[in-house]
Every structure is written in structure tokens, then in C-alpha cells.
Tab-separated table of N, CA and C in Angstrom:
chain	number	residue	atom	x	y	z
A	1	MET	N	0.697	-0.959	0.143
A	1	MET	CA	0.104	0.043	0.412
A	1	MET	C	0.615	0.961	0.149
A	2	ILE	N	0.493	2.177	-1.005
A	2	ILE	CA	1.237	3.173	-1.003
A	2	ILE	C	0.597	4.467	0.005
A	3	LEU	N	1.376	4.804	0.736
A	3	LEU	CA	0.723	6.555	2.085
A	3	LEU	C	0.796	7.593	1.185
A	4	GLY	N	1.999	7.642	0.540
A	4	GLY	CA	2.334	9.005	-0.034
A	4	GLY	C	3.204	9.177	-0.894
A	5	THR	N	3.274	9.552	-1.911
A	5	THR	CA	4.507	9.721	-2.990
A	5	THR	C	4.927	11.116	-2.806
A	6	SER	N	6.261	11.601	-3.160
A	6	SER	CA	6.718	12.783	-3.943
A	6	SER	C	7.797	12.932	-4.762
A	7	VAL	N	7.274	13.119	-5.220
A	7	VAL	CA	7.878	13.440	-6.836
A	7	VAL	C	8.504	14.895	-7.609
A	8	VAL	N	9.899	14.970	-8.060
A	8	VAL	CA	10.669	16.110	-8.258
A	8	VAL	C	10.400	15.871	-9.873
A	9	VAL	N	10.261	16.567	-10.594
A	9	VAL	CA	10.134	16.727	-12.513
A	9	VAL	C	10.750	18.286	-12.824
A	10	ALA	N	11.853	18.284	-13.489
A	10	ALA	CA	12.036	19.520	-14.420
A	10	ALA	C	10.810	20.016	-15.123
A	11	THR	N	11.039	21.272	-14.294
A	11	THR	CA	9.704	22.174	-14.746
A	11	THR	C	9.780	23.434	-15.409
A	12	THR	N	9.036	24.224	-16.491
A	12	THR	CA	9.071	25.771	-16.626
A	12	THR	C	8.086	26.855	-16.394
A	13	LEU	N	8.469	27.294	-15.777
A	13	LEU	CA	7.177	28.501	-15.369
A	13	LEU	C	7.776	29.626	-16.060
A	14	LYS	N	6.777	30.717	-16.794
A	14	LYS	CA	7.014	31.777	-17.224
A	14	LYS	C	8.086	32.410	-15.949
A	15	PRO	N	8.944	33.209	-16.729
A	15	PRO	CA	9.693	33.833	-16.064
A	15	PRO	C	9.148	35.469	-15.647
A	16	LEU	N	9.391	35.538	-14.536
A	16	LEU	CA	8.581	37.135	-14.382
A	16	LEU	C	10.220	37.430	-14.568
A	17	ASN	N	9.568	39.454	-14.750
A	17	ASN	CA	10.798	40.288	-15.042
A	17	ASN	C	10.740	41.031	-13.800
A	18	ASP	N	11.049	40.189	-12.667
A	18	ASP	CA	11.088	41.140	-11.464
A	18	ASP	C	12.758	41.067	-10.831
A	19	THR	N	13.208	42.475	-10.519
A	19	THR	CA	14.363	42.290	-10.202
A	19	THR	C	14.564	42.852	-8.694
A	20	ARG	N	13.729	42.485	-7.908
A	20	ARG	CA	13.978	42.923	-6.755
A	20	ARG	C	14.338	41.862	-6.298
A	21	THR	N	15.437	42.274	-4.947
A	21	THR	CA	16.362	41.225	-4.185
A	21	THR	C	15.302	39.977	-3.496
A	22	ILE	N	14.900	39.335	-3.580
A	22	ILE	CA	14.158	37.975	-2.587
A	22	ILE	C	15.164	37.126	-1.642
A	23	LEU	N	16.200	37.229	-2.153
A	23	LEU	CA	17.262	35.748	-1.127
A	23	LEU	C	18.829	36.451	-1.143
A	24	THR	N	19.197	36.607	-0.164
A	24	THR	CA	21.091	36.936	0.180
A	24	THR	C	21.659	35.858	0.448
A	25	LEU	N	22.687	35.398	-0.211
A	25	LEU	CA	23.515	34.004	-0.173
A	25	LEU	C	24.846	34.756	0.515
A	26	GLN	N	25.427	34.276	1.335
A	26	GLN	CA	26.532	34.861	1.698
A	26	GLN	C	27.697	33.712	2.824
A	27	GLY	N	28.553	34.043	3.257
A	27	GLY	CA	29.767	32.810	3.494
A	27	GLY	C	30.453	32.813	2.627
A	28	ASN	N	30.943	31.177	2.577
A	28	ASN	CA	31.750	30.390	1.682
A	28	ASN	C	31.226	30.075	0.450
A	29	ILE	N	30.622	31.239	-0.511
A	29	ILE	CA	30.359	31.636	-1.925
A	29	ILE	C	32.038	31.921	-2.823
A	30	GLN	N	31.632	31.872	-3.889
A	30	GLN	CA	32.375	32.840	-4.675
A	30	GLN	C	32.936	33.895	-4.811
A	31	SER	N	32.138	34.859	-4.174
A	31	SER	CA	32.191	36.251	-3.616
A	31	SER	C	32.501	36.459	-2.416
A	32	ALA	N	33.204	37.083	-1.975
A	32	ALA	CA	33.610	37.729	-0.844
A	32	ALA	C	32.497	38.751	-0.164
A	33	ASP	N	31.861	39.320	-1.194
A	33	ASP	CA	30.421	39.799	-1.056
A	33	ASP	C	29.035	39.363	-1.142
A	34	PRO	N	27.880	39.947	-0.308
A	34	PRO	CA	26.737	38.640	-0.486
A	34	PRO	C	26.593	39.212	-1.653
A	35	ILE	N	25.911	37.741	-2.347
A	35	ILE	CA	25.201	37.535	-3.633
A	35	ILE	C	23.833	38.115	-3.462
A	36	SER	N	23.220	39.090	-4.334
A	36	SER	CA	21.873	39.017	-4.165
A	36	SER	C	21.103	38.581	-5.157
A	37	LEU	N	20.261	37.627	-5.340
A	37	LEU	CA	19.140	37.276	-5.640
A	37	LEU	C	17.688	37.555	-6.235
A	38	SER	N	17.086	37.728	-7.481
A	38	SER	CA	15.526	38.262	-7.463
A	38	SER	C	15.310	36.818	-7.723
A	39	LEU	N	13.764	37.068	-7.816
A	39	LEU	CA	13.043	35.866	-8.314
A	39	LEU	C	13.456	35.390	-9.975
A	40	SER	N	13.998	36.209	-10.631
A	40	SER	CA	13.602	36.248	-12.343
A	40	SER	C	15.222	35.617	-12.549
A	41	ASP	N	16.270	35.835	-11.047
A	41	ASP	CA	17.908	34.733	-10.983
A	41	ASP	C	17.075	33.494	-10.714
A	42	LEU	N	16.702	33.473	-9.954
A	42	LEU	CA	15.990	32.063	-9.442
A	42	LEU	C	15.160	31.709	-10.174
A	43	GLN	N	14.841	31.755	-11.217
A	43	GLN	CA	14.118	31.386	-11.921
A	43	GLN	C	15.282	30.875	-13.432
A	44	ALA	N	15.774	31.603	-13.374
A	44	ALA	CA	17.081	31.104	-14.568
A	44	ALA	C	17.876	30.020	-14.402
A	45	LEU	N	17.199	29.696	-13.021
A	45	LEU	CA	18.353	28.307	-12.705
A	45	LEU	C	17.317	26.681	-13.295
A	46	PRO	N	17.838	25.767	-13.250
A	46	PRO	CA	17.203	24.858	-13.401
A	46	PRO	C	15.620	24.640	-12.652
A	47	GLN	N	14.490	24.650	-12.902
A	47	GLN	CA	13.459	24.835	-12.118
A	47	GLN	C	12.788	23.089	-11.941
A	48	HIS	N	11.927	22.995	-10.873
A	48	HIS	CA	11.872	21.733	-10.407
A	48	HIS	C	10.521	21.976	-9.842
A	49	GLN	N	9.543	20.904	-9.821
A	49	GLN	CA	8.333	20.522	-8.874
A	49	GLN	C	8.527	19.533	-8.091
A	50	LEU	N	7.941	19.715	-7.017
A	50	LEU	CA	7.933	18.622	-5.821
A	50	LEU	C	6.023	18.643	-5.121
A	51	VAL	N	5.801	16.948	-5.488
A	51	VAL	CA	4.980	17.044	-4.815
A	51	VAL	C	4.871	16.438	-3.649
A	52	THR	N	4.433	17.078	-2.762
A	52	THR	CA	4.419	16.474	-1.168
A	52	THR	C	3.781	16.784	-0.443
A	53	SER	N	3.363	16.711	0.938
A	53	SER	CA	2.180	16.870	1.960
A	53	SER	C	3.333	17.992	2.839
A	54	THR	N	2.712	18.392	3.953
A	54	THR	CA	3.768	19.240	5.010
A	54	THR	C	2.964	18.901	6.416
A	55	ALA	N	3.963	19.364	7.154
A	55	ALA	CA	3.211	19.406	8.556
A	55	ALA	C	2.549	20.552	8.739
A	56	VAL	N	2.137	21.539	7.883
A	56	VAL	CA	0.785	22.635	8.088
A	56	VAL	C	0.159	22.616	7.627
A	57	THR	N	-0.610	21.706	6.541
A	57	THR	CA	-1.426	22.255	5.784
A	57	THR	C	-1.854	20.767	5.299
A	58	ASP	N	-2.949	20.514	4.788
A	58	ASP	CA	-4.048	19.561	4.632
A	58	ASP	C	-3.754	18.873	2.857
A	59	GLY	N	-3.609	17.489	2.913
A	59	GLY	CA	-3.156	17.100	1.544
A	59	GLY	C	-1.838	17.008	1.085
A	60	THR	N	-1.425	17.019	0.141
A	60	THR	CA	-0.589	17.114	-0.702
A	60	THR	C	-0.288	18.509	-1.497
A	61	LEU	N	0.325	19.470	-1.820
A	61	LEU	CA	1.008	20.225	-2.742
A	61	LEU	C	1.678	20.398	-3.675
A	62	THR	N	1.347	21.060	-4.831
A	62	THR	CA	2.930	21.269	-6.055
A	62	THR	C	3.455	22.185	-5.655
A	63	PHE	N	4.848	21.855	-5.079
A	63	PHE	CA	6.010	23.264	-5.211
A	63	PHE	C	6.916	23.427	-6.309
A	64	ASP	N	6.713	25.300	-6.477
A	64	ASP	CA	7.803	25.043	-7.808
A	64	ASP	C	8.492	25.845	-7.315
A	65	GLY	N	10.280	25.119	-8.192
A	65	GLY	CA	11.400	26.115	-7.176
A	65	GLY	C	12.525	25.766	-7.661
A	66	VAL	N	13.331	25.997	-7.348
A	66	VAL	CA	15.081	25.544	-7.787
A	66	VAL	C	15.028	24.522	-6.249
A	67	LEU	N	16.175	23.405	-6.829
A	67	LEU	CA	16.990	22.692	-6.062
A	67	LEU	C	17.716	23.353	-5.265
A	68	MET	N	18.139	22.930	-3.646
A	68	MET	CA	19.237	23.892	-3.134
A	68	MET	C	20.539	23.390	-3.671
A	69	ARG	N	20.524	22.742	-4.143
A	69	ARG	CA	22.013	21.816	-4.843
A	69	ARG	C	21.762	22.825	-5.569
A	70	ASP	N	21.642	22.541	-6.177
A	70	ASP	CA	21.746	23.470	-7.824
A	70	ASP	C	22.216	25.437	-7.574
A	71	LEU	N	21.283	25.543	-6.661
A	71	LEU	CA	21.150	26.960	-6.357
A	71	LEU	C	22.504	27.063	-5.562
A	72	LEU	N	23.098	26.540	-4.898
A	72	LEU	CA	24.272	26.467	-3.906
A	72	LEU	C	25.497	26.260	-5.272
A	73	ALA	N	25.391	25.217	-6.232
A	73	ALA	CA	26.508	25.074	-6.580
A	73	ALA	C	26.329	26.070	-7.645
A	74	SER	N	25.538	27.391	-8.124
A	74	SER	CA	25.402	28.465	-8.726
A	74	SER	C	26.205	29.335	-7.932
A	75	VAL	N	26.719	29.357	-6.869
A	75	VAL	CA	27.472	30.181	-6.029
A	75	VAL	C	28.638	29.491	-6.132
A	76	SER	N	29.074	28.404	-6.458
A	76	SER	CA	30.254	27.886	-5.973
A	76	SER	C	30.352	27.708	-4.090
A	77	ALA	N	29.266	27.276	-3.290
A	77	ALA	CA	28.792	27.266	-2.192
A	77	ALA	C	29.634	26.377	-1.508
A	78	GLN	N	30.379	26.141	-0.686
A	78	GLN	CA	31.257	25.080	-0.230
A	78	GLN	C	31.036	25.365	1.290
A	79	GLY	N	30.497	23.834	2.108
A	79	GLY	CA	30.523	24.399	3.461
A	79	GLY	C	30.031	22.291	4.213
A	80	SER	N	29.399	22.757	5.414
A	80	SER	CA	29.148	21.946	6.329
A	80	SER	C	27.880	21.829	6.814
A	81	THR	N	27.229	23.115	6.756
A	81	THR	CA	25.823	23.875	7.295
A	81	THR	C	25.746	25.320	6.388
A	82	VAL	N	24.239	24.879	6.262
A	82	VAL	CA	23.494	26.233	5.514
A	82	VAL	C	22.801	26.515	6.914
A	83	VAL	N	23.078	28.034	7.275
A	83	VAL	CA	22.125	28.916	7.738
A	83	VAL	C	20.869	29.123	6.830
A	84	ALA	N	19.864	28.671	7.636
A	84	ALA	CA	18.638	29.815	6.792
A	84	ALA	C	18.128	30.605	7.729
A	85	GLU	N	17.678	31.975	6.845
A	85	GLU	CA	17.018	33.080	7.656
A	85	GLU	C	15.850	33.046	6.768
A	86	ALA	N	15.018	33.213	7.697
A	86	ALA	CA	13.310	33.935	7.491
A	86	ALA	C	12.877	35.527	8.138
A	87	SER	N	12.648	36.167	7.070
A	87	SER	CA	12.030	37.391	7.035
A	87	SER	C	11.437	37.966	8.648
A	88	ASN	N	11.014	36.741	9.227
A	88	ASN	CA	10.392	37.128	10.554
A	88	ASN	C	11.254	36.663	11.359
A	89	GLY	N	12.579	36.553	11.458
A	89	GLY	CA	13.383	36.057	12.593
A	89	GLY	C	13.813	35.361	12.648
A	90	TYR	N	13.239	33.853	12.364
A	90	TYR	CA	13.647	32.639	12.451
A	90	TYR	C	14.744	32.336	11.427
A	91	SER	N	15.625	31.353	12.356
A	91	SER	CA	17.129	30.514	11.792
A	91	SER	C	17.235	29.447	12.148
A	92	ILE	N	17.548	28.584	11.282
A	92	ILE	CA	17.720	27.097	11.873
A	92	ILE	C	19.092	27.097	10.971
A	93	ASP	N	19.906	26.162	11.243
A	93	ASP	CA	21.109	25.510	10.686
A	93	ASP	C	20.655	24.122	9.562
A	94	ILE	N	20.703	23.905	8.749
A	94	ILE	CA	20.705	22.875	7.590
A	94	ILE	C	22.343	22.120	7.099
A	95	PRO	N	22.174	21.075	7.387
A	95	PRO	CA	23.564	19.834	7.616
A	95	PRO	C	23.471	19.957	5.829
A	96	TRP	N	24.535	20.680	5.494
A	96	TRP	CA	24.992	20.716	4.157
A	96	TRP	C	23.973	19.217	3.153
A	97	ALA	N	24.881	17.754	4.171
A	97	ALA	CA	24.409	16.430	3.134
A	97	ALA	C	22.719	16.593	3.163
A	98	ASP	N	21.837	17.321	4.159
A	98	ASP	CA	20.454	17.390	3.289
A	98	ASP	C	19.859	17.978	2.275
A	99	THR	N	20.823	19.049	1.419
A	99	THR	CA	21.252	19.630	0.210
A	99	THR	C	21.728	18.669	-0.664
A	100	GLN	N	22.439	17.637	-0.282
A	100	GLN	CA	23.334	16.477	-1.210
A	100	GLN	C	22.112	15.341	-1.437
A	101	ASN	N	21.800	15.107	-0.410
A	101	ASN	CA	20.994	13.522	-0.405
A	101	ASN	C	19.390	13.670	-0.703
A	102	TYR	N	18.791	14.976	-0.715
A	102	TYR	CA	17.043	15.094	-0.662
A	102	TYR	C	17.701	16.056	-1.926
A	103	ASN	N	15.811	16.126	-2.348
A	103	ASN	CA	15.965	16.980	-3.651
A	103	ASN	C	14.878	18.298	-2.623
A	104	VAL	N	15.575	19.096	-1.692
A	104	VAL	CA	15.390	20.080	-0.757
A	104	VAL	C	14.982	20.711	-2.252
A	105	LEU	N	14.093	21.957	-1.788
A	105	LEU	CA	13.306	22.423	-2.882
A	105	LEU	C	13.584	23.632	-2.454
A	106	VAL	N	13.773	25.186	-2.836
A	106	VAL	CA	13.252	26.620	-2.547
A	106	VAL	C	12.281	26.810	-3.492
A	107	ALA	N	11.393	26.778	-3.046
A	107	ALA	CA	9.960	26.978	-3.897
A	107	ALA	C	9.738	28.702	-3.686
A	108	TRP	N	9.326	28.859	-4.988
A	108	TRP	CA	8.695	29.847	-4.909
A	108	TRP	C	7.286	30.300	-5.152
A	109	ALA	N	6.699	29.361	-5.652
A	109	ALA	CA	4.712	29.021	-6.080
A	109	ALA	C	4.613	27.819	-5.391
A	110	VAL	N	3.364	27.770	-4.735
A	110	VAL	CA	2.370	26.639	-4.305
A	110	VAL	C	0.997	26.482	-5.330
A	111	ASP	N	1.291	25.164	-6.032
A	111	ASP	CA	-0.126	25.072	-6.825
A	111	ASP	C	-0.638	26.083	-7.298
A	112	GLY	N	1.063	26.508	-8.226
A	112	GLY	CA	0.991	27.328	-9.334
A	112	GLY	C	1.045	28.836	-9.263
A	113	VAL	N	0.981	29.138	-8.067
A	113	VAL	CA	0.348	30.639	-7.636
A	113	VAL	C	1.730	30.927	-6.680
A	114	LEU	N	2.179	32.067	-6.670
A	114	LEU	CA	3.446	32.303	-6.229
A	114	LEU	C	3.086	32.649	-4.681
A	115	LEU	N	4.496	32.299	-4.065
A	115	LEU	CA	3.808	32.589	-2.660
A	115	LEU	C	4.317	34.126	-2.560
A	116	GLU	N	3.589	34.408	-0.947
A	116	GLU	CA	3.598	35.893	-1.444
A	116	GLU	C	4.088	36.662	0.358
A	117	PRO	N	4.977	37.596	0.450
A	117	PRO	CA	5.610	37.579	1.929
A	117	PRO	C	4.600	37.651	2.929
A	118	SER	N	3.369	37.913	2.837
A	118	SER	CA	2.414	38.198	3.808
A	118	SER	C	1.902	36.596	4.535
A	119	GLY	N	2.216	35.809	3.621
A	119	GLY	CA	2.076	34.030	3.691
A	119	GLY	C	3.590	33.428	3.995
A	120	LYS	N	3.635	32.750	3.375
A	120	LYS	CA	4.726	31.714	3.603
A	120	LYS	C	6.000	32.344	2.497
A	121	GLY	N	6.218	33.513	1.550
A	121	GLY	CA	6.638	33.721	0.531
A	121	GLY	C	7.641	34.673	1.233
A	122	PRO	N	8.553	34.908	0.333
A	122	PRO	CA	8.740	34.794	-1.180
A	122	PRO	C	9.079	33.370	-1.334
A	123	LEU	N	9.812	32.386	-0.170
A	123	LEU	CA	10.309	31.563	-0.958
A	123	LEU	C	10.156	30.300	0.542
A	124	TRP	N	10.438	29.782	0.556
A	124	TRP	CA	9.900	28.652	1.598
A	124	TRP	C	10.762	27.096	0.968
A	125	ILE	N	11.510	26.871	1.897
A	125	ILE	CA	12.264	25.505	1.918
A	125	ILE	C	11.192	24.619	2.419
A	126	VAL	N	11.362	23.499	1.257
A	126	VAL	CA	10.503	22.376	1.313
A	126	VAL	C	11.967	21.186	0.966
A	127	TYR	N	11.208	20.222	1.984
A	127	TYR	CA	11.979	18.883	1.751
A	127	TYR	C	10.844	17.863	1.254
A	128	PRO	N	11.286	16.634	0.610
A	128	PRO	CA	10.682	15.908	0.195
A	128	PRO	C	10.189	14.975	1.094
A	129	ARG	N	9.123	15.272	1.593
A	129	ARG	CA	8.922	14.473	3.114
A	129	ARG	C	8.289	12.881	2.517
A	130	ASP	N	7.360	13.059	1.430
A	130	ASP	CA	6.460	11.371	1.509
A	130	ASP	C	7.177	10.799	0.279
A	131	GLN	N	8.673	10.921	-0.064
A	131	GLN	CA	9.463	10.183	-0.401
A	131	GLN	C	10.712	9.586	0.926
A	132	PHE	N	10.673	10.204	1.860
A	132	PHE	CA	11.589	9.506	3.125
A	132	PHE	C	11.177	9.416	3.745
A	133	ARG	N	10.769	8.731	4.202
A	133	ARG	CA	9.900	8.117	5.836
A	133	ARG	C	10.753	9.272	7.318
A	134	GLN	N	12.080	9.229	6.939
A	134	GLN	CA	12.565	9.667	8.017
A	134	GLN	C	12.805	11.252	7.758
A	135	LEU	N	12.002	11.565	6.951
A	135	LEU	CA	11.816	13.105	6.560
A	135	LEU	C	10.734	13.219	7.336
A	136	ARG	N	9.796	12.580	7.766
A	136	ARG	CA	8.244	13.133	8.632
A	136	ARG	C	8.800	12.897	9.838
A	137	ASP	N	9.555	14.334	10.452
A	137	ASP	CA	9.952	13.792	11.356
A	137	ASP	C	10.234	15.447	11.908
A	138	ILE	N	9.912	15.594	13.313
A	138	ILE	CA	9.714	17.318	13.442
A	138	ILE	C	11.447	18.068	13.472
A	139	ARG	N	12.482	17.090	13.549
A	139	ARG	CA	13.915	18.052	13.284
A	139	ARG	C	13.533	18.153	11.550
A	140	TYR	N	13.163	17.740	11.063
A	140	TYR	CA	13.440	18.155	9.629
A	140	TYR	C	12.109	19.054	9.452
A	141	ASP	N	11.167	19.184	10.227
A	141	ASP	CA	9.915	20.418	9.951
A	141	ASP	C	10.199	21.606	10.490
A	142	TYR	N	11.337	21.623	11.349
A	142	TYR	CA	11.827	22.904	11.598
A	142	TYR	C	12.829	23.164	10.599
A	143	ARG	N	13.158	22.749	9.119
A	143	ARG	CA	14.423	23.398	8.680
A	143	ARG	C	13.165	23.501	7.649
A	144	TRP	N	11.620	23.227	7.290
A	144	TRP	CA	10.810	23.947	6.386
A	144	TRP	C	10.903	25.185	6.739
A	145	VAL	N	11.657	26.440	5.966
A	145	VAL	CA	11.871	27.485	6.169
A	145	VAL	C	11.101	28.467	5.203
A	146	TRP	N	9.636	29.482	5.768
A	146	TRP	CA	9.180	30.111	5.197
A	146	TRP	C	9.561	31.460	5.128
A	147	GLN	N	8.792	32.237	4.479
A	147	GLN	CA	10.032	33.993	4.459
A	147	GLN	C	11.051	33.946	4.352
A	148	LEU	N	11.748	32.932	3.386
A	148	LEU	CA	13.448	32.379	3.879
A	148	LEU	C	13.912	33.709	3.156
A	149	ASN	N	14.859	34.428	3.642
A	149	ASN	CA	15.411	35.588	2.562
A	149	ASN	C	17.082	35.828	2.853
A	150	ARG	N	17.686	34.744	3.440
A	150	ARG	CA	19.088	34.686	3.022
A	150	ARG	C	19.410	33.842	3.815
A	151	LEU	N	20.516	32.930	2.823
A	151	LEU	CA	21.184	31.845	2.965
A	151	LEU	C	22.603	32.122	3.931
A	152	ILE	N	23.187	31.540	4.734
A	152	ILE	CA	24.597	31.693	5.034
A	152	ILE	C	25.546	30.375	5.438
A	153	ILE	N	26.588	29.981	4.221
A	153	ILE	CA	27.471	29.391	3.815
A	153	ILE	C	28.248	28.922	4.809
A	154	LYS	N	28.168	27.709	5.640
A	154	LYS	CA	29.731	27.828	6.764
A	154	LYS	C	30.202	26.817	6.218
């Protein structure tokens, strides 16, 4: 019996011409200075879609975004930890291994609708919790950062 599935597929959403900074990357990256990215910058990276349940919603949702490992590779990031910070003040350390072992998504849309800063947006870190039983654990639930605005690579 299959209780749930998550699928990550390549997808293409119409890129928006939005140049406002929504994510800053800093730390052990290719640049000594922080790198600021807009939604357009993120959408220029390979896009993926993840269908999974969450700990805070009912049923499954379809998330569109970029794999965190692709995002980190795009700035030549290297480290053991990614500190994810949100505009609401929340911060958590994400082990580097998570970004390599799982299809962790930095999502900008849910069910085809862009995430709004007044909700969980503009970006939400999403784990494929239905694909890996071990991800249905509170330790991983804490890593689902919504209102994401900064990644610090250590």
C-alpha cells in the first residue's frame, strides 16, 4: 500500500521580470561580498516541481522552485552547514548533507501561485517528506523555512 509519494520533475514556469532582491547568499561562496538574487535570477536556474505533503497543511501540494543543491552550486558554495534565515526572524542550521542527499527545494510557488511575503513567501524551503519516511520527523519539519530571505554557508 502506498501512503504518499513525492515526485521531483523538471518544470518551466513563465519567468517573471522581477529584479527585486528576495534572497541573499553569503559566507563560503564564490564572492567575498553577499550575492543578491531576484525571482528572475532564481527562475533562470533549472526549475523543478515537487509534490508532497507538509506538516502545516492538509493533503499534498505542488511546489515549484529550484533545488537547493543547484542554487548552492550556482554560487560555488562549499561548507558543512547552511544557515537559513527568514524575514520573520526565524533561523535554523541545515546540514549540508540534506542539500546533497535529498531534493530539497527552494520554492517560490505552491499549486501554481507565487508565494506572497504576507504568507509563506517569497520563498519556502521544502523537503520531499513523502518520498523519505525519515523526513517525516520534527527535526526536519523545523528546516522547512518559510519567508526565506538569506542563506549563510558555513
